[in-house]
Amino acid sequence: MTAMTETRLSGSDLTQRVAQVRAGFLDTLDERILDLEGLKAMVIKGQKRGEALQAIANQAHRIRGVAGTLGFAALGALAGQVDDAFSAFCDAESRSHQQLRAFWKDGGPLLESMLDEMERLMDQ
Amino acid sequence: MDNDTDMRILAVDDEPVFLDILEQHLVTLGFTGVVYCESAEDALATLDLGQQEFDCFLVDIKMPGMDGIELCRRIRRRPACQSTPILMLTAMSESNYIDAAFLAGASDYITKPIKKVELSARLRSARELGRERSRVAALTSTLKGQGASQPALQFSDAVRLHDLEGAVDYVALKNYALTLGNLRMLNWQAVGFHVSGASQFLAATSPAEYLEMMQDVGSVLFDILKLGRVMISHAGSGNFVALIGRERGYDRDETQATANALLEPFNDYYRTVCPVRIGVIAGEARRNALLSFQPADRSIEQALSSALIRAANVGLTAG
């Protein structure tokens, strides 16, 4: 829980604050990428696959909610696609091994595209 | 709370960057009384401390651990928060999440990524809603004998019926329709009901007895409609409106006849306090058109009009 906001920002403060939030988000990308790479490996190896898929959906959902506002429209759109696809698969009542393979055929490259975009932003 | 920006807000989201963005927007808009929490559990702990009351909640739907829908439900269980506007924040667009949020007590819905203009407009609406609800909540409390005195109940008041399953506030029901938009509202049909004798009943009895009677009528309507998806609201002025799944049929005359038959035992009691018989007049089902430039809540208003026109035709308007 953060403290209660106490002051109104001036114009210049606000610009500075926007830049700070944006930079702060970029700083989190390496950790998010590592997290997602680890989860991807779990899916491929079949380790706690359900939890890993759900965690990927959750991470994509969080990125989706902020990337667009911070000016990273392409990342926001890709995160939205990953969120929708992985959430729908996780919410399905039954998930057989065959269904997972079929899902991963499209879901894997989609996740990879999002990771590529995150790496591109980090390199900027 | 004299100004828009005097609202005390509790914002809950598991993404710290989102809370930073939200803070940026809120501070720019002049909102200073904001507490930020990174989990539902944290938010409940803040409420448990009881150090301050809130005028509005901003709640993310999808969070690890307890999600925003369950948090919404738990906030609503607190007597002090039953009438506080809850605005759900999410990137989710699936209607099942939206349905669940409104049924859990959400008042409105803001889509991420958030835009400052939209946030400002929704908070202004929430402030108005909060004021109206506070007044109406005082009325509703008389149902349970919590009110020290019985405040004046206006016949037009759209009172939230807390004990009624499937009930949502009238304003929330309209917000729900607007959130879905015309395309997804095609899955719903709106039906209005007019309660004949309601205004005479209020005039002859007390606000508490009137609210109990409306609760009875709402329960009867819900029991008839609950075979499929249903959301029901008391719309004020002796009217109810329900959204029912389009996949199920709706027979106006049968619904009306069943409702009145089920109300008959209640009328035995009502007659002891008011000579006018309480009855239900059902309107036609109204649906949104796919290619329409009308607002998505239009079918709700049309459904209410249909019930009122039918009531007027048989000379049974309530007031």
XYZ file of C-alpha atoms in Angstrom:
443
model
C 0.000 0.000 0.000
C 1.443 3.337 -0.979
C 0.936 6.547 0.886
C -1.874 8.921 0.191
C -1.140 11.418 -2.546
C -0.649 14.821 -1.052
C 0.192 17.334 -3.721
C -0.937 18.374 -7.167
C 1.790 18.162 -9.792
C 2.735 21.209 -11.837
C 3.114 20.947 -15.630
C 6.851 20.467 -15.582
C 6.635 18.057 -12.661
C 4.085 16.064 -14.600
C 6.243 15.794 -17.703
C 9.085 14.656 -15.521
C 6.829 12.160 -13.778
C 5.596 10.709 -17.085
C 9.181 10.244 -18.186
C 9.971 8.582 -14.852
C 7.086 6.132 -15.126
C 8.013 5.332 -18.710
C 11.642 4.797 -17.787
C 10.593 2.769 -14.771
C 8.536 0.491 -16.979
C 11.447 -0.001 -19.384
C 13.622 -0.883 -16.404
C 11.241 -3.683 -15.498
C 11.370 -5.249 -18.957
C 14.481 -7.367 -18.380
C 12.922 -8.931 -15.298
C 9.641 -9.512 -17.103
C 11.462 -11.094 -20.052
C 13.379 -13.443 -17.748
C 10.152 -14.330 -16.004
C 8.376 -15.059 -19.282
C 11.319 -17.045 -20.672
C 11.294 -19.189 -17.534
C 7.563 -19.774 -17.863
C 7.930 -20.604 -21.546
C 10.568 -23.205 -20.661
C 8.203 -24.716 -18.098
C 5.473 -25.065 -20.729
C 7.856 -26.682 -23.205
C 9.246 -29.097 -20.586
C 5.793 -29.869 -19.222
C 6.564 -28.596 -15.703
C 3.471 -27.220 -13.955
C 2.184 -26.386 -17.409
C -1.228 -25.074 -16.292
C 0.289 -22.697 -13.760
C 2.909 -21.522 -16.254
C 0.321 -20.768 -18.944
C -1.794 -18.858 -16.439
C 1.244 -16.902 -15.243
C 2.085 -15.957 -18.854
C -1.502 -14.749 -19.316
C -1.260 -12.726 -16.095
C 2.041 -11.098 -17.076
C 0.705 -10.250 -20.549
C -2.419 -8.821 -18.974
C -0.373 -6.522 -16.758
C 1.729 -5.310 -19.696
C -1.406 -4.806 -21.776
C -2.841 -2.503 -19.146
C 0.074 -0.083 -19.130
C 2.052 -0.300 -22.390
C -0.442 1.641 -24.493
C -0.691 4.489 -22.013
C 3.091 4.825 -21.928
C 3.310 5.083 -25.714
C 4.300 1.492 -26.457
C 1.314 0.724 -28.669
C 2.836 -2.241 -30.493
C 3.775 -3.960 -27.241
C 0.312 -3.212 -25.810
C -1.350 -4.799 -28.848
C 0.867 -7.906 -28.724
C 0.331 -8.266 -24.975
C -3.419 -8.029 -25.593
C -3.245 -10.871 -28.099
C -1.206 -13.033 -25.724
C -3.558 -12.208 -22.838
C -6.672 -13.097 -24.845
C -5.232 -16.286 -26.340
C -3.638 -17.674 -23.156
C -6.550 -16.661 -20.916
C -9.041 -18.336 -23.247
C -6.973 -21.528 -23.242
C -6.588 -21.458 -19.448
C -10.322 -20.866 -18.983
C -11.267 -23.824 -21.195
C -12.853 -26.667 -19.234
C -10.608 -29.378 -20.612
C -7.069 -29.163 -21.894
C -5.700 -32.360 -23.407
C -2.081 -32.760 -24.466
C -3.195 -32.604 -28.092
C -5.124 -29.393 -27.481
C -2.072 -27.906 -25.813
C 0.114 -28.779 -28.792
C -2.420 -27.237 -31.143
C -2.609 -24.134 -28.954
C 1.167 -23.800 -28.660
C 1.518 -23.880 -32.444
C 0.060 -20.369 -32.533
C 0.471 -19.334 -28.898
C 4.237 -19.995 -28.818
C 5.077 -17.683 -31.767
C 2.679 -15.078 -30.387
C 4.523 -15.092 -27.070
C 7.811 -14.955 -28.966
C 6.635 -11.852 -30.870
C 5.822 -10.118 -27.600
C 9.222 -11.053 -26.157
C 10.936 -9.748 -29.317
C 9.127 -6.427 -28.993
C 10.098 -6.186 -25.316
C 13.751 -6.820 -26.223
C 13.566 -4.240 -29.001
C 12.304 -1.626 -26.558
C 15.052 -2.503 -24.085
C 17.671 -1.986 -26.782
C 16.382 1.466 -27.711
C -17.372 16.101 -0.226
C -18.010 19.551 -1.701
C -15.946 19.336 -4.870
C -15.393 16.591 -7.409
C -11.787 16.328 -6.336
C -12.614 15.915 -2.651
C -13.456 12.264 -3.299
C -11.565 9.790 -1.154
C -10.543 6.998 -3.503
C -9.130 3.514 -2.881
C -7.363 2.215 -6.002
C -6.383 -1.454 -6.276
C -4.195 -2.981 -8.985
C -1.427 -5.570 -8.841
C 0.694 -3.744 -11.439
C 2.781 -1.012 -9.752
C 3.411 0.709 -13.085
C -0.329 0.973 -13.612
C -0.732 2.522 -10.162
C 1.969 5.034 -11.120
C 0.066 5.942 -14.282
C -3.193 6.152 -12.382
C -1.627 8.383 -9.749
C -0.289 10.614 -12.477
C -3.763 11.001 -13.993
C -5.512 11.463 -10.657
C -3.052 14.040 -9.396
C -3.327 15.947 -12.677
C -7.097 15.940 -12.248
C -6.668 17.292 -8.727
C -7.591 14.191 -6.727
C -5.436 14.112 -3.638
C -7.257 11.761 -1.270
C -6.160 8.536 -2.894
C -4.862 5.357 -1.306
C -3.165 2.838 -3.592
C -3.070 -0.909 -2.891
C -1.305 -3.638 -4.858
C -3.644 -6.499 -3.945
C -7.203 -7.229 -2.922
C -5.953 -8.489 0.420
C -4.125 -5.207 0.977
C -7.293 -3.283 0.145
C -9.374 -5.294 2.612
C -6.723 -4.780 5.288
C -6.935 -1.037 4.639
C -10.700 -1.172 5.062
C -10.322 -3.276 8.213
C -8.142 -0.581 9.751
C -11.193 1.657 9.495
C -9.081 4.780 9.633
C -10.989 6.373 6.817
C -14.045 5.932 4.666
C -13.910 5.995 0.890
C -16.212 7.664 -1.620
C -15.145 5.530 -4.555
C -13.218 2.333 -5.338
C -11.159 1.713 -8.465
C -10.610 -2.041 -8.723
C -8.650 -4.103 -11.245
C -10.499 -7.290 -12.170
C -7.654 -9.677 -12.881
C -5.277 -9.960 -9.947
C -3.372 -12.949 -8.546
C -4.833 -14.314 -5.324
C -8.192 -12.708 -4.710
C -9.429 -11.178 -7.957
C -11.276 -7.893 -8.343
C -14.696 -9.525 -8.656
C -14.359 -11.233 -5.276
C -12.995 -8.000 -3.798
C -16.024 -6.160 -5.177
C -18.311 -8.729 -3.545
C -16.512 -8.363 -0.192
C -16.579 -4.580 -0.325
C -20.316 -4.712 -0.925
C -20.799 -6.912 2.144
C -19.541 -4.086 4.350
C -22.467 -1.958 5.509
C -20.439 1.242 5.137
C -19.621 0.406 1.511
C -22.933 -0.876 0.212
C -23.645 2.325 -1.637
C -20.097 3.368 -2.533
C -19.445 3.419 -6.292
C -17.050 0.696 -7.453
C -15.445 1.267 -10.848
C -13.821 -1.805 -12.316
C -10.551 -1.349 -14.197
C -9.444 -3.915 -16.702
C -8.124 -4.698 -20.123
C -10.528 -7.623 -20.213
C -13.217 -7.358 -22.815
C -14.932 -10.714 -22.368
C -18.532 -10.307 -21.403
C -18.408 -13.027 -18.726
C -16.011 -10.897 -16.671
C -18.210 -7.850 -17.171
C -21.349 -9.785 -16.198
C -19.671 -11.152 -13.080
C -18.388 -7.732 -12.051
C -21.775 -6.049 -12.295
C -23.513 -8.922 -10.517
C -20.905 -8.630 -7.745
C -21.934 -5.013 -7.244
C -19.774 -2.983 -9.630
C -21.168 0.387 -10.631
C -19.187 1.056 -13.780
C -16.314 -0.170 -15.873
C -13.214 1.556 -17.241
C -11.178 -0.092 -19.960
C -7.394 -0.111 -19.906
C -5.297 1.523 -21.111
C -7.013 4.339 -19.254
C -7.475 7.777 -20.730
C -7.514 10.829 -18.508
C -10.666 12.284 -20.068
C -12.593 9.049 -19.601
C -11.333 8.634 -16.050
C -12.399 12.183 -15.208
C -15.889 11.677 -16.664
C -16.409 8.369 -14.878
C -15.267 9.779 -11.552
C -17.635 12.709 -11.943
C -20.490 10.275 -12.599
C -19.380 8.193 -9.631
C -19.508 11.243 -7.397
C -23.091 11.975 -8.427
C -23.998 8.329 -8.054
C -22.388 8.212 -4.619
C -24.389 11.191 -3.409
C -27.645 9.760 -4.661
C -26.848 6.332 -3.248
C -25.984 7.731 0.151
C -29.392 9.295 0.309
C -31.118 6.157 -0.943
C -29.037 3.917 1.355
C -30.464 5.790 4.311
C -33.906 4.928 3.005
C -33.038 1.284 2.433
C -31.717 0.948 5.966
C -35.234 1.510 7.223
C -36.071 -1.924 5.796
C -33.928 -3.497 8.469
C -34.878 -1.096 11.181
C -31.448 0.513 11.141
C -32.681 4.034 10.614
C -33.298 6.170 13.653
C -35.919 8.088 11.743
C -37.575 7.389 8.456
C -36.300 9.822 5.844
C -38.593 11.000 3.059
C -38.764 8.466 0.280
C -39.611 9.893 -3.086
C -41.679 7.675 -5.318
C -39.200 8.234 -8.122
C -36.261 6.887 -6.060
C -34.562 3.910 -7.679
C -33.793 2.017 -4.494
C -31.273 -0.812 -4.598
C -32.850 -3.970 -3.265
C -29.919 -5.505 -1.424
C -31.590 -8.763 -0.477
C -32.717 -9.508 -3.976
C -30.662 -12.076 -5.873
C -29.594 -10.891 -9.328
C -30.355 -7.290 -8.426
C -28.143 -4.458 -9.589
C -28.575 -0.721 -9.267
C -30.532 0.879 -12.062
C -27.609 3.149 -12.906
C -25.263 0.146 -12.893
C -27.626 -1.742 -15.199
C -27.503 1.115 -17.678
C -23.722 1.349 -17.322
C -23.554 -2.382 -17.989
C -25.474 -1.931 -21.254
C -23.248 0.982 -22.260
C -20.162 -1.091 -21.440
C -21.352 -3.953 -23.635
C -22.243 -1.683 -26.543
C -24.888 -2.343 -29.184
C -23.240 -5.450 -30.620
C -22.942 -7.427 -27.379
C -26.256 -6.118 -26.105
C -27.771 -8.196 -28.905
C -27.381 -11.127 -26.509
C -29.849 -9.515 -24.128
C -33.454 -8.387 -24.206
C -34.836 -5.766 -21.850
C -38.240 -6.121 -20.226
C -40.000 -3.504 -18.117
C -42.572 -4.068 -15.406
C -44.912 -1.568 -13.847
C -46.237 -2.187 -10.347
C -49.818 -1.002 -10.216
C -50.952 0.454 -6.922
C -47.376 1.259 -5.858
C -47.816 5.015 -5.339
C -51.034 4.519 -3.364
C -49.248 1.918 -1.255
C -46.428 4.345 -0.447
C -48.928 7.083 0.397
C -50.921 4.773 2.668
C -48.039 3.053 4.452
C -44.441 3.842 5.403
C -41.211 3.881 3.350
C -40.118 0.666 5.087
C -43.344 -1.146 4.197
C -43.202 0.209 0.657
C -39.637 -1.060 0.229
C -40.610 -4.461 1.605
C -43.471 -4.629 -0.862
C -41.140 -3.722 -3.750
C -38.689 -6.337 -2.500
C -41.508 -8.919 -2.643
C -42.415 -7.922 -6.195
C -38.747 -7.972 -7.252
C -38.323 -11.458 -5.772
C -41.390 -12.732 -7.600
C -40.124 -11.318 -10.901
C -36.668 -12.754 -10.334
C -38.110 -16.199 -9.550
C -40.013 -16.180 -12.832
C -37.100 -14.926 -14.920
C -34.216 -16.769 -13.279
C -34.334 -19.830 -15.547
C -31.803 -18.075 -17.747
C -29.376 -15.193 -17.401
C -31.046 -12.298 -15.647
C -30.210 -8.948 -14.066
C -32.987 -6.972 -12.472
C -33.232 -3.406 -11.197
C -35.772 -1.346 -9.382
C -35.989 1.721 -11.585
C -38.075 3.967 -9.323
C -41.648 5.230 -9.824
C -43.065 1.746 -9.297
C -41.085 0.189 -12.118
C -38.675 -2.692 -12.547
C -36.534 -3.452 -15.532
C -34.788 -6.734 -16.257
C -32.193 -7.834 -18.758
C -32.774 -11.439 -19.734
C -30.691 -13.609 -22.047
C -31.880 -13.460 -25.607
C -31.511 -17.238 -25.937
C -34.571 -17.750 -23.778
C -38.081 -16.929 -24.791
C -40.220 -14.301 -23.114
C -43.987 -14.437 -23.068
C -45.374 -11.148 -21.828
C -48.860 -12.343 -20.916
C -47.676 -15.531 -19.262
C -45.049 -13.658 -17.244
C -47.611 -11.098 -16.111
C -50.187 -13.747 -15.188
C -47.627 -15.800 -13.251
C -46.345 -12.743 -11.395
C -49.837 -11.690 -10.366
C -50.718 -15.218 -9.265
C -47.570 -15.382 -7.128
C -48.355 -11.960 -5.654
C -51.852 -12.965 -4.573
C -50.799 -14.321 -1.133
C -48.828 -11.117 -0.545
C -51.913 -9.093 -1.443
C -53.752 -10.733 1.426
C -51.325 -8.954 3.739
C -51.034 -5.762 1.707
C -54.802 -5.308 1.888
C -54.537 -5.026 5.661
C -52.493 -1.844 5.297
C -53.667 -0.473 1.948
C -56.914 -1.138 0.093
C -55.327 -0.984 -3.365
C -54.357 -4.294 -4.930
C -50.711 -4.608 -5.952
C -50.264 -6.009 -9.449
C -47.663 -6.312 -12.177
C -48.026 -5.121 -15.747
C -45.404 -6.574 -18.039
C -44.131 -4.710 -21.070
C -42.875 -6.038 -24.378
C -39.303 -7.275 -24.689
C -37.060 -4.711 -26.338
C -33.801 -5.449 -28.087
C -31.075 -3.256 -29.490
C -30.655 -3.081 -33.232
C -27.289 -4.162 -34.600
C -26.842 -1.159 -36.852
C -28.005 1.531 -34.502
C -26.572 4.871 -33.544
C -28.697 4.916 -30.405
C -26.921 4.465 -27.061
C -26.708 0.835 -25.973
C -28.965 1.431 -22.956
C -31.791 2.520 -25.255
C -33.565 -0.840 -25.039
C -33.794 -0.454 -21.244
C -35.634 2.841 -21.577
C -37.824 1.431 -24.341
C -38.721 -1.547 -22.161
C -39.797 0.738 -19.330
C -41.833 2.844 -21.751
C -43.539 -0.270 -23.050
C -44.643 -1.287 -19.548
C -45.869 2.242 -18.794
C -47.814 2.464 -22.053
C -49.501 -0.866 -21.322
C -50.310 0.303 -17.804
C -51.742 3.570 -19.109
C -53.872 1.681 -21.613
C -55.519 -0.303 -18.862
C -55.712 2.703 -16.540
C -53.361 1.256 -13.964
C -50.471 3.688 -13.783
C -49.035 3.978 -10.329
C -48.513 7.686 -10.222
